[in-house]
Coordinates of C-alpha atoms and ligand atoms in Angstrom, one line a residue:
Chain A
M1 CA 69.3 11.9 -51.4
T2 CA 70.8 8.4 -52.9
D3 CA 71.9 8.5 -56.7
V4 CA 68.9 5.9 -57.9
G5 CA 66.3 8.8 -56.4
L6 CA 68.3 11.4 -59.3
V7 CA 68.6 9.2 -61.5
A8 CA 65.2 6.9 -62.3
P9 CA 63.0 8.4 -64.7
P10 CA 60.5 11.0 -62.5
V11 CA 57.4 9.2 -64.2
R12 CA 54.8 8.7 -62.3
E13 CA 52.2 7.1 -64.2
E14 CA 52.6 5.5 -67.4
P15 CA 50.2 3.5 -69.2
Y16 CA 51.6 -0.2 -69.9
R17 CA 53.6 -1.0 -72.4
E18 CA 54.5 -4.5 -73.9
S19 CA 58.1 -4.1 -74.0
H20 CA 57.6 -4.6 -69.7
A21 CA 59.8 -7.6 -68.8
E22 CA 56.3 -9.0 -67.0
P23 CA 53.7 -8.7 -69.4
P24 CA 50.2 -9.4 -67.9
A25 CA 48.3 -12.6 -68.0
E26 CA 46.5 -13.5 -71.1
G27 CA 43.4 -11.1 -69.9
T28 CA 44.4 -7.5 -71.5
T29 CA 41.9 -6.3 -69.9
A30 CA 43.8 -5.7 -66.8
S31 CA 44.1 -2.2 -65.9
P32 CA 46.7 -0.6 -68.3
R33 CA 47.6 2.3 -66.0
R34 CA 51.0 2.0 -63.5
E35 CA 51.8 4.5 -61.0
V36 CA 55.5 4.8 -59.9
F37 CA 56.2 6.3 -56.5
L38 CA 59.8 7.7 -56.4
P39 CA 61.7 9.3 -53.1
G40 CA 59.5 11.9 -51.8
E41 CA 60.6 15.5 -52.5
S42 CA 62.2 15.4 -48.8
G43 CA 64.4 12.6 -50.7
R44 CA 66.4 15.0 -53.3
R45 CA 66.0 18.9 -52.4
T46 CA 67.1 21.0 -54.6
A47 CA 67.8 24.3 -54.5
L48 CA 65.2 24.9 -56.9
G49 CA 62.6 22.9 -55.2
V50 CA 62.9 24.2 -51.9
L51 CA 62.7 27.9 -53.4
R52 CA 59.4 27.1 -54.8
A53 CA 58.1 25.6 -51.9
R54 CA 58.6 28.9 -49.9
L55 CA 57.3 31.1 -52.7
R56 CA 54.3 28.8 -52.6
W57 CA 53.4 29.9 -49.1
P58 CA 56.1 32.1 -48.2
L59 CA 54.1 33.1 -44.8
G60 CA 52.3 29.8 -43.8
I61 CA 49.0 30.7 -42.5
Y62 CA 49.4 34.1 -42.6
T63 CA 50.1 34.2 -46.2
T64 CA 46.8 34.8 -47.5
P65 CA 45.4 37.8 -44.9
A66 CA 49.7 39.1 -46.3
V67 CA 48.4 38.9 -49.5
V68 CA 44.5 40.7 -48.6
L69 CA 46.8 43.7 -46.7
V70 CA 49.4 44.0 -49.9
L71 CA 46.3 44.3 -52.2
W72 CA 44.8 47.0 -50.2
E73 CA 47.3 49.0 -49.8
V74 CA 47.3 49.2 -53.4
L75 CA 44.0 50.1 -54.2
A76 CA 44.5 53.2 -51.5
R77 CA 47.8 54.4 -52.4
A78 CA 46.2 53.9 -56.8
G79 CA 42.6 56.0 -55.5
V80 CA 40.5 53.3 -55.6
L81 CA 39.3 53.1 -52.0
S82 CA 38.7 56.4 -50.5
P83 CA 40.8 57.4 -47.0
A84 CA 37.9 58.0 -45.7
Y85 CA 36.4 54.6 -46.2
A86 CA 39.2 52.4 -45.5
P87 CA 42.4 53.7 -45.0
A88 CA 45.9 52.7 -46.6
P89 CA 47.5 49.9 -44.1
T90 CA 50.4 51.9 -44.0
S91 CA 48.9 54.9 -43.1
L92 CA 47.0 52.3 -40.2
L93 CA 50.5 52.5 -38.9
G94 CA 51.1 56.4 -38.5
T95 CA 47.6 56.5 -36.9
A96 CA 48.8 54.0 -34.5
Q97 CA 51.4 55.6 -33.4
R98 CA 49.7 59.3 -33.1
L99 CA 47.0 57.8 -30.7
W100 CA 50.1 55.8 -29.2
D101 CA 51.9 59.6 -29.0
Q102 CA 49.4 61.6 -27.9
G103 CA 49.3 58.9 -24.8
V104 CA 45.4 57.5 -25.9
L105 CA 46.1 53.6 -26.8
G106 CA 48.4 52.7 -24.7
P107 CA 45.6 53.0 -21.7
D108 CA 43.4 51.5 -24.1
L109 CA 44.9 49.1 -24.9
A110 CA 46.0 47.8 -21.4
I111 CA 42.2 48.2 -19.5
S112 CA 41.0 45.7 -22.3
L113 CA 43.5 43.2 -21.9
Q114 CA 43.5 43.6 -18.1
R115 CA 39.4 42.7 -18.5
A116 CA 40.1 39.8 -21.5
G117 CA 42.7 38.3 -18.7
L118 CA 40.3 38.8 -15.9
G119 CA 37.2 37.7 -18.0
L120 CA 39.4 35.0 -19.2
A121 CA 41.4 33.6 -15.5
L122 CA 37.5 33.6 -14.0
G123 CA 35.7 32.0 -17.5
L124 CA 38.3 29.2 -17.9
T125 CA 38.4 28.8 -13.8
V126 CA 34.1 27.9 -13.4
G127 CA 34.8 25.8 -16.7
I128 CA 37.2 23.9 -16.5
A129 CA 35.9 22.5 -12.3
A130 CA 32.9 22.3 -14.0
G131 CA 33.6 20.3 -17.0
V132 CA 36.0 17.8 -15.0
L133 CA 33.0 17.4 -12.3
G134 CA 30.6 17.2 -15.3
G135 CA 33.1 14.8 -17.1
L136 CA 34.0 13.0 -13.5
L137 CA 30.7 12.2 -11.7
R138 CA 27.4 11.8 -12.6
S139 CA 25.7 13.8 -10.4
G140 CA 28.2 16.9 -11.4
E141 CA 26.9 16.7 -15.2
Y142 CA 23.0 16.6 -13.6
L143 CA 24.0 19.0 -11.7
F144 CA 26.1 21.7 -14.5
N145 CA 24.6 20.6 -17.8
G146 CA 21.0 21.8 -18.0
L147 CA 22.6 25.1 -16.6
V148 CA 25.0 25.4 -19.1
Q149 CA 23.2 23.7 -21.7
I150 CA 20.6 27.0 -21.4
V151 CA 22.5 29.3 -21.2
N152 CA 24.3 28.3 -24.3
T153 CA 21.2 28.6 -26.1
I154 CA 20.8 32.9 -25.0
P155 CA 23.2 34.9 -26.8
L156 CA 25.6 36.9 -25.5
L157 CA 24.5 39.9 -27.0
A158 CA 21.3 39.7 -25.3
V159 CA 22.4 39.6 -21.7
L160 CA 24.0 42.3 -21.9
P161 CA 21.5 44.9 -21.2
L162 CA 20.7 42.9 -18.2
M163 CA 23.8 42.5 -16.5
I164 CA 24.1 45.9 -17.2
V165 CA 20.2 46.8 -15.1
W166 CA 22.2 43.2 -12.1
F167 CA 25.3 45.0 -11.4
G168 CA 26.3 48.6 -13.4
I169 CA 27.9 49.4 -16.3
D170 CA 31.4 49.1 -14.5
E171 CA 33.7 46.8 -14.8
F172 CA 32.5 43.7 -13.4
T173 CA 29.4 43.7 -15.9
K174 CA 32.5 43.3 -18.8
V175 CA 34.2 40.8 -16.5
L176 CA 31.4 38.7 -16.4
L177 CA 30.5 39.0 -19.8
I178 CA 34.1 37.8 -20.9
S179 CA 33.8 35.3 -18.0
F180 CA 30.8 33.7 -20.0
G181 CA 32.2 33.7 -23.4
A182 CA 35.4 31.9 -22.1
G183 CA 33.9 29.5 -20.0
V184 CA 30.4 27.9 -22.2
P185 CA 32.3 27.0 -24.5
M186 CA 34.9 25.2 -22.4
Y187 CA 32.8 23.4 -20.5
L188 CA 30.9 21.6 -22.8
N189 CA 34.1 20.8 -25.5
L190 CA 35.7 19.6 -21.5
F191 CA 32.4 17.8 -20.5
S192 CA 32.4 15.9 -23.8
A193 CA 35.8 15.3 -24.2
I194 CA 36.1 13.1 -20.9
R195 CA 32.7 11.5 -22.1
G196 CA 34.3 10.5 -25.0
V197 CA 37.7 8.8 -24.0
D198 CA 38.0 5.7 -25.5
Q199 CA 35.3 2.6 -22.5
R200 CA 38.0 0.1 -24.3
L201 CA 41.2 1.8 -22.6
I202 CA 39.2 2.9 -19.3
E203 CA 38.4 -1.2 -18.9
M204 CA 41.9 -1.9 -19.6
A205 CA 42.9 0.1 -17.4
R206 CA 40.9 -1.2 -13.9
T207 CA 42.3 -4.7 -15.3
T208 CA 45.9 -3.3 -14.3
G209 CA 45.0 -2.6 -11.0
A210 CA 45.5 0.8 -11.7
G211 CA 43.4 3.0 -8.9
R212 CA 40.6 5.5 -9.4
L213 CA 43.6 8.3 -8.9
R214 CA 45.6 6.7 -12.1
L215 CA 42.8 6.2 -13.8
V216 CA 42.1 9.9 -13.9
T217 CA 45.7 11.3 -14.4
R218 CA 46.7 9.2 -16.8
V219 CA 43.9 7.9 -19.1
L220 CA 40.9 10.5 -19.0
V221 CA 43.0 13.8 -18.9
P222 CA 45.7 12.9 -21.3
G223 CA 42.4 11.6 -23.5
A224 CA 40.5 15.1 -22.9
L225 CA 43.2 16.6 -23.8
P226 CA 42.2 17.0 -27.6
G227 CA 39.2 18.2 -26.8
F228 CA 40.1 20.9 -23.6
L229 CA 42.5 22.4 -26.6
V230 CA 39.6 22.8 -28.6
G231 CA 38.1 24.0 -26.4
L232 CA 40.3 26.5 -25.1
R233 CA 40.4 27.7 -28.6
F234 CA 37.0 28.6 -28.4
S235 CA 37.3 30.6 -25.2
L236 CA 39.7 32.5 -26.4
A237 CA 37.5 33.3 -29.5
Y238 CA 34.7 33.9 -27.6
S239 CA 36.3 35.7 -25.2
V240 CA 37.9 38.6 -27.3
L241 CA 34.0 38.6 -28.8
G242 CA 32.3 39.6 -25.2
L243 CA 35.1 42.2 -25.0
V244 CA 34.0 43.4 -28.0
A245 CA 30.5 43.5 -27.3
A246 CA 30.9 44.8 -23.5
E247 CA 33.3 47.3 -24.6
T248 CA 31.6 48.9 -27.6
V249 CA 27.7 49.0 -25.6
N250 CA 29.6 51.0 -22.8
A251 CA 32.7 52.1 -22.2
D252 CA 34.8 55.2 -21.3
Q253 CA 38.4 53.7 -21.9
G254 CA 39.1 50.8 -23.6
L255 CA 39.4 49.3 -27.4
G256 CA 35.4 49.4 -27.9
F257 CA 36.0 52.7 -26.6
L258 CA 38.3 53.8 -28.8
I259 CA 36.5 52.4 -32.1
T260 CA 32.7 53.4 -30.6
Q261 CA 35.2 57.2 -29.9
G262 CA 36.4 57.0 -33.7
Q263 CA 32.9 55.9 -35.5
T264 CA 31.7 59.2 -33.5
Y265 CA 33.9 61.5 -34.9
L266 CA 34.5 60.1 -38.3
Q267 CA 37.6 59.1 -37.8
T268 CA 38.1 55.5 -39.9
D269 CA 41.3 55.2 -39.3
Q270 CA 41.2 54.9 -36.0
V271 CA 38.4 52.6 -36.3
F272 CA 40.4 50.3 -38.3
V273 CA 43.5 50.6 -35.8
G274 CA 41.3 49.3 -33.1
L275 CA 40.1 46.1 -35.2
A276 CA 43.8 45.2 -36.6
I277 CA 44.8 45.1 -32.1
Y278 CA 41.2 42.6 -31.9
S279 CA 42.3 40.6 -35.0
I280 CA 46.0 40.6 -33.7
L281 CA 44.4 39.7 -30.1
G282 CA 42.3 36.5 -32.1
L283 CA 45.3 35.4 -33.5
V284 CA 48.0 36.2 -31.0
A285 CA 45.4 34.0 -29.1
D286 CA 45.0 31.6 -31.8
Q287 CA 49.2 30.7 -31.9
F288 CA 49.1 30.2 -29.1
V289 CA 46.7 27.1 -28.5
R290 CA 48.6 25.8 -31.5
A291 CA 52.1 25.8 -29.3
L292 CA 49.9 24.3 -26.9
E293 CA 48.5 21.5 -28.7
R294 CA 52.3 21.1 -30.8
V295 CA 53.9 20.4 -27.2
L296 CA 51.1 18.1 -25.6
L297 CA 49.4 16.2 -28.6
R298 CA 52.4 15.1 -29.9
W299 CA 52.0 11.5 -29.1
R300 CA 48.8 11.9 -31.9
P301 CA 49.4 10.3 -35.3
G302 CA 47.6 13.1 -36.6
Y303 CA 46.9 14.2 -40.1
E304 CA 49.3 16.1 -42.4
A305 CA 47.3 17.5 -45.4
A306 CA 49.4 17.6 -48.3
Chain B
M1 CA 60.4 -12.0 -8.7
S2 CA 58.1 -13.3 -6.4
T3 CA 58.6 -15.9 -3.8
T4 CA 58.2 -19.6 -4.8
L5 CA 56.9 -20.4 -1.3
A6 CA 54.5 -23.1 -0.7
T7 CA 51.0 -22.5 0.9
P8 CA 49.5 -25.8 1.9
T9 CA 46.5 -24.5 3.7
R10 CA 45.5 -22.5 1.4
P11 CA 43.3 -25.4 -0.3
R12 CA 43.3 -26.1 -3.7
R13 CA 40.3 -24.7 -5.5
Q14 CA 41.7 -21.3 -4.1
A15 CA 44.2 -20.5 -6.8
G16 CA 43.7 -20.2 -10.6
A17 CA 40.1 -19.7 -11.2
L18 CA 36.4 -21.3 -10.3
A19 CA 32.8 -20.4 -13.0
E20 CA 30.7 -22.8 -10.6
D21 CA 27.1 -22.7 -12.7
V22 CA 27.8 -19.3 -14.4
V23 CA 24.4 -17.5 -16.4
R24 CA 24.8 -14.6 -18.4
R25 CA 22.1 -12.6 -20.5
F26 CA 21.7 -10.0 -22.9
G27 CA 18.1 -9.3 -22.8
D28 CA 15.9 -12.7 -23.5
R29 CA 19.0 -14.3 -25.2
T30 CA 21.7 -16.6 -22.7
V31 CA 24.9 -16.6 -23.7
L32 CA 26.2 -18.4 -20.7
D33 CA 23.9 -21.0 -19.3
G34 CA 24.7 -22.6 -16.5
L35 CA 28.6 -22.7 -17.6
D36 CA 31.5 -24.5 -15.3
L37 CA 34.9 -24.4 -15.7
A38 CA 37.9 -24.7 -12.9
I39 CA 41.7 -23.9 -13.9
A40 CA 44.3 -24.9 -11.3
D41 CA 47.2 -23.3 -10.6
E42 CA 50.0 -22.7 -13.2
E43 CA 47.5 -24.8 -15.8
L44 CA 47.6 -23.4 -19.1
V45 CA 43.9 -23.7 -20.7
V46 CA 42.8 -22.7 -23.9
L47 CA 39.3 -21.8 -25.1
L48 CA 37.8 -22.5 -28.1
G49 CA 34.8 -22.3 -29.8
P50 CA 32.5 -20.9 -32.9
S51 CA 32.7 -17.1 -33.4
G52 CA 29.7 -15.8 -31.0
C53 CA 29.6 -18.3 -28.5
G54 CA 30.4 -16.3 -25.6
K55 CA 34.2 -16.8 -24.9
S56 CA 34.6 -13.1 -24.8
T57 CA 31.4 -12.8 -22.2
L58 CA 33.1 -16.0 -19.7
L59 CA 36.7 -13.7 -20.3
R60 CA 35.0 -10.7 -19.3
L61 CA 33.2 -12.2 -16.2
L62 CA 36.5 -14.1 -14.3
A63 CA 37.9 -10.6 -15.7
G64 CA 35.3 -8.5 -13.2
L65 CA 34.8 -6.5 -16.2
D66 CA 31.2 -7.7 -16.0
R67 CA 29.3 -9.2 -13.4
P68 CA 27.2 -12.6 -13.7
D69 CA 23.5 -13.4 -13.8
G70 CA 23.6 -16.8 -12.2
G71 CA 26.1 -18.7 -10.5
R72 CA 29.3 -17.8 -9.0
V73 CA 32.7 -16.4 -10.2
E74 CA 36.0 -16.9 -8.0
V75 CA 39.6 -15.6 -9.2
P76 CA 42.3 -14.1 -7.9
A77 CA 42.7 -10.4 -6.6
R78 CA 46.1 -10.0 -8.8
R79 CA 44.8 -11.1 -12.6
A80 CA 45.8 -9.6 -16.1
V81 CA 43.9 -9.4 -19.2
V82 CA 45.6 -9.2 -22.7
F83 CA 42.7 -8.2 -24.9
Q84 CA 42.6 -8.9 -29.0
A85 CA 43.6 -5.1 -29.6
D86 CA 47.0 -3.8 -27.5
R87 CA 44.8 -1.0 -26.3
M88 CA 47.7 0.7 -25.3
L89 CA 47.2 4.5 -24.3
P90 CA 48.1 6.5 -27.4
W91 CA 49.3 9.3 -24.9
Q92 CA 52.1 7.7 -22.9
R93 CA 54.6 6.4 -23.9
V94 CA 55.8 2.5 -23.8
L95 CA 56.9 2.6 -20.1
R96 CA 54.5 4.1 -19.0
N97 CA 52.0 2.2 -20.4
V98 CA 53.3 -0.9 -18.7
T99 CA 52.8 1.2 -15.3
L100 CA 50.1 1.8 -15.4
G101 CA 48.9 -0.2 -12.9
L102 CA 51.7 -0.3 -10.3
R103 CA 52.9 1.0 -7.3
G104 CA 56.0 2.1 -5.6
P105 CA 59.6 3.2 -6.5
D106 CA 60.8 0.7 -8.1
A107 CA 57.8 0.5 -11.0
D108 CA 60.3 1.6 -13.8
R109 CA 63.0 -0.4 -13.1
R110 CA 60.3 -3.8 -12.8
A111 CA 58.3 -2.3 -15.7
R112 CA 62.1 -2.1 -18.0
E113 CA 62.8 -5.5 -16.6
A114 CA 59.1 -6.9 -18.3
L115 CA 59.9 -5.3 -21.5
A116 CA 63.3 -7.1 -21.4
E117 CA 60.9 -10.5 -21.2
V118 CA 59.4 -9.6 -24.5
G119 CA 62.3 -8.5 -26.3
L120 CA 61.2 -4.9 -26.0
S121 CA 64.2 -3.6 -23.9
G122 CA 65.3 0.0 -25.6
R123 CA 61.9 0.5 -27.2
E124 CA 60.6 1.8 -23.6
G125 CA 60.6 5.5 -24.7
A126 CA 58.3 5.2 -28.0
W127 CA 55.0 6.5 -28.5
P128 CA 52.5 3.7 -29.6
K129 CA 52.2 5.1 -33.1
E130 CA 55.5 3.8 -33.9
L131 CA 54.8 -0.1 -32.5
S132 CA 54.2 -2.9 -35.0
G133 CA 51.0 -4.7 -34.4
G134 CA 52.9 -7.4 -32.8
E135 CA 56.1 -5.0 -30.7
A136 CA 52.3 -3.5 -29.6
Q137 CA 51.2 -6.7 -28.6
R138 CA 54.5 -7.7 -27.1
V139 CA 54.5 -4.5 -24.7
A140 CA 50.8 -5.5 -23.5
L141 CA 52.0 -9.1 -23.2
A142 CA 54.4 -7.4 -20.5
R143 CA 51.8 -5.0 -19.0
A144 CA 49.8 -8.1 -17.7
L145 CA 52.8 -9.7 -16.4
V146 CA 54.4 -6.9 -14.9
S147 CA 52.1 -7.2 -11.9
E148 CA 52.7 -11.1 -11.3
P149 CA 49.0 -11.8 -11.8
E150 CA 47.9 -15.4 -10.4
L151 CA 45.6 -15.5 -12.8
V152 CA 46.4 -14.2 -16.9
L153 CA 43.0 -14.2 -19.1
L154 CA 44.4 -13.6 -22.8
D155 CA 41.7 -12.8 -25.5
E156 CA 42.7 -14.1 -28.9
P157 CA 45.6 -12.1 -28.3
F158 CA 47.5 -13.3 -31.6
A159 CA 45.0 -12.8 -33.6
A160 CA 45.4 -10.0 -35.4
L161 CA 49.4 -11.1 -36.3
D162 CA 51.0 -12.6 -39.5
A163 CA 52.4 -16.0 -39.6
I164 CA 55.7 -15.6 -38.3
T165 CA 54.9 -13.5 -35.3
R166 CA 52.4 -15.8 -34.0
L167 CA 54.9 -18.6 -33.5
R168 CA 57.2 -16.1 -32.2
M169 CA 55.4 -15.2 -29.6
H170 CA 53.8 -19.1 -28.7
D171 CA 57.5 -19.5 -28.5
L172 CA 57.8 -16.1 -25.7
V173 CA 54.5 -17.3 -24.0
R174 CA 56.2 -20.6 -23.1
A175 CA 59.3 -19.7 -22.6
L176 CA 57.5 -16.4 -19.7
R177 CA 55.3 -20.1 -18.8
V178 CA 58.1 -21.5 -16.9
R179 CA 59.5 -17.5 -15.2
H180 CA 56.1 -16.8 -14.3
H181 CA 53.6 -18.9 -12.2
A182 CA 50.0 -18.0 -13.0
A183 CA 46.7 -20.1 -14.6
M184 CA 46.4 -19.1 -17.8
L185 CA 42.9 -18.8 -20.1
L186 CA 43.8 -18.6 -23.4
V187 CA 40.7 -17.7 -25.9
T188 CA 41.6 -17.8 -29.7
H189 CA 40.0 -19.5 -32.7
D190 CA 42.8 -21.7 -34.1
V191 CA 43.1 -25.0 -33.2
D192 CA 46.9 -24.7 -33.9
E193 CA 47.4 -22.9 -31.5
A194 CA 45.0 -24.5 -28.9
I195 CA 47.7 -27.5 -29.4
A196 CA 50.9 -25.8 -29.8
L197 CA 50.3 -23.8 -26.2
A198 CA 47.7 -25.8 -23.9
D199 CA 48.3 -28.1 -21.1
R200 CA 44.1 -28.6 -21.7
I201 CA 41.8 -27.1 -24.3
V202 CA 37.9 -27.0 -23.8
V203 CA 35.3 -27.0 -26.5
M204 CA 32.9 -24.0 -25.6
R205 CA 29.0 -25.1 -27.1
D206 CA 25.6 -24.3 -26.1
G207 CA 26.7 -21.6 -23.6
R208 CA 28.5 -24.5 -21.4
I209 CA 31.9 -26.5 -21.5
G210 CA 31.4 -29.2 -24.5
N211 CA 34.4 -31.5 -24.6
E212 CA 38.2 -31.3 -23.1
H213 CA 40.9 -33.0 -23.9
L214 CA 44.1 -32.8 -21.4
V215 CA 47.6 -31.9 -23.8
E216 CA 50.0 -33.8 -22.5
L217 CA 52.7 -33.8 -25.5
P218 CA 56.4 -33.3 -25.8
A219 CA 56.9 -29.9 -27.2
A220 CA 58.2 -31.4 -30.8
D221 CA 55.1 -34.2 -30.4
R222 CA 52.9 -30.8 -30.4
E223 CA 54.8 -29.8 -33.5
A224 CA 54.3 -32.5 -36.1
S225 CA 53.0 -36.3 -34.6
G226 CA 50.7 -39.0 -34.8
A227 CA 49.0 -37.8 -31.4
R228 CA 48.7 -34.5 -32.5
E229 CA 46.8 -34.9 -35.6
E230 CA 44.1 -37.2 -33.6
L231 CA 44.0 -34.5 -31.1
R232 CA 43.4 -31.5 -33.8
A233 CA 40.8 -34.5 -36.0
A234 CA 39.7 -34.7 -32.2
L235 CA 38.5 -31.0 -31.6
L236 CA 38.1 -30.2 -35.3
H237 CA 35.1 -32.9 -34.8
D238 CA 33.9 -30.8 -31.5
L239 CA 33.3 -27.4 -33.2
G240 CA 31.4 -29.0 -36.5
L241 CA 34.3 -29.0 -38.8
V242 CA 34.8 -32.5 -39.4
H243 CA 34.0 -32.7 -42.6
Q244 CA 36.5 -30.4 -44.1
S245 CA 39.7 -31.9 -42.4
Ligands
LIG1 N1 27.2 -5.8 -24.6 C1 26.5 -7.0 -25.2 N2 25.4 -7.1 -25.3 C2 24.1 -7.4 -25.8 N3 24.8 -8.6 -26.4 C3 26.0 -9.0 -26.8 C4 26.8 -8.1 -25.6 N4 28.6 -8.9 -25.4 C5 28.2 -9.8 -26.5 N5 26.6 -9.9 -27.0 C6 26.4 -11.4 -27.4 O1 27.0 -12.8 -27.2 C7 26.9 -13.5 -27.6 C8 28.7 -13.7 -27.1 O2 29.5 -13.2 -27.4 P1 30.8 -13.1 -26.8 O3 31.6 -11.8 -27.4 O4 31.2 -13.8 -26.0 O5 31.8 -13.8 -28.5 P2 32.7 -14.8 -28.6 O6 32.3 -16.4 -28.4 O7 33.7 -14.2 -28.2 O8 32.9 -14.8 -30.1 P3 34.5 -14.1 -31.4 O9 34.9 -15.7 -31.4 O10 33.5 -13.6 -32.6 O11 35.0 -13.1 -30.4 C9 27.0 -12.9 -29.2 O12 26.1 -13.6 -30.1 C10 27.2 -11.4 -28.7 O13 26.6 -10.7 -29.9
LIG2 MG1 35.5 -13.0 -28.5

């Protein structure tokens, strides 16, 4: 920004020399290495610097996936990867288009999204309500904790056969599976987030004469927010997982069905289209939580990696 | 500002704070052992004592954060605490930190006034992470005073500040005492801080109040005078540091 920044020699480390204005006191054993700090990159943005920063991570966190995609495309076109095993990404676009035109992809996607949405809504509602009660009240802790811990240790997929026996193979089982996936991590994270709010701040709030409601709304809820968002991230990821499990094992509609069908008829490209859509769902969910974090956790003096 | 009506029907000892024969134990260690302390209305008492002697323990009893294991504690319902660390809610802006315990539609206005009193007008919208140590401690002071408490308890409130900021804070406390009519108990390690601010200095030893010193010096004499040096020497003696002075 200033001239000084440009004029000053860009020296970051240099050995100590006698010619410096202030020679060290008698002891010559003092560390000879010195560090010089100049205005940061943001201070003097040359066109070259901007270009270099852009080139290094042009797509942010999606740089690596994009590189993998390009590599895959190149290998597929070069004939290294057989189309029967891993068709080129560009040809997958064509497949997706074809499936959409056949009127398969649209309804399948819709029904999957509906299942995920219902399961999430159910799981998050129960998980948040139980987490808040368990976090705030001792009796809530005793009521829910043991149960959730037990459910948490049972793998989702292992419960599926039982649920099919109990509830049949229709929508309810799938929604329930997804809601388990979403509800359990939400409860666990919310509970420990509320219990983890700094005791000294709770104490301070009590000395100001703030009532119970104030304590909950201004101290416990905002203090538990970072943990809540961690829980939400897990919930979204696990609900996609639950969706896959439910649809793969038993479905006659939905993305999972699309994949199973593709597998049965050796339509590898169809399998890949299904997988790609699952992963896009996961990425969208992650971006959603990130956006929430940016808005809700503005107060946090976060660590910004270089 | 609150009314200055006299309440002659109220017995004198009800104002301020009162601790009678207070006992506090942690396991089989008795930290407070039959301690008596009375703080008069509008009096500023400074509590001195070596580290670990139980100053914070006493303060927490007076604040109502802990219960005594014996004896009796009587304090006004309207009281406030300033802790050593500022204890700001990092997720609330400065203004909302100050209004934490306030009710009513004029809460924001009162908080703004309190912030102005500690010299922080215009910083209402700042996040705690954007404040310096002294600024954060001033917010804590504003948060304590905004509710017009009858008793303010301060546990080494300026210990983490540099010498110059500390002197500014002393000026601030003196100025605030003129406007807010509260009894205050201030815990400190700093003998000079005690002399600068106190109406009375009490020294804790063996779980009780040992020596007391009334400080009736005018402001100028607190800075430098023979009486000040005498008091300082007496306090250092009480603290067992006499051989160092
Ligand atoms: N919650 C606690 N559990 C067990 N022991 C405690 C607890 N709180 C304080 N103590 C003990 O009581 C003694 C007095 O502690 P206190 O915090 O009152 O000291 P202090 O006079 O404020 O010291 P300092 O000047 O260092 O702050 C200490 O020896 C401490 O170890
Ligand atoms: Mg202490």
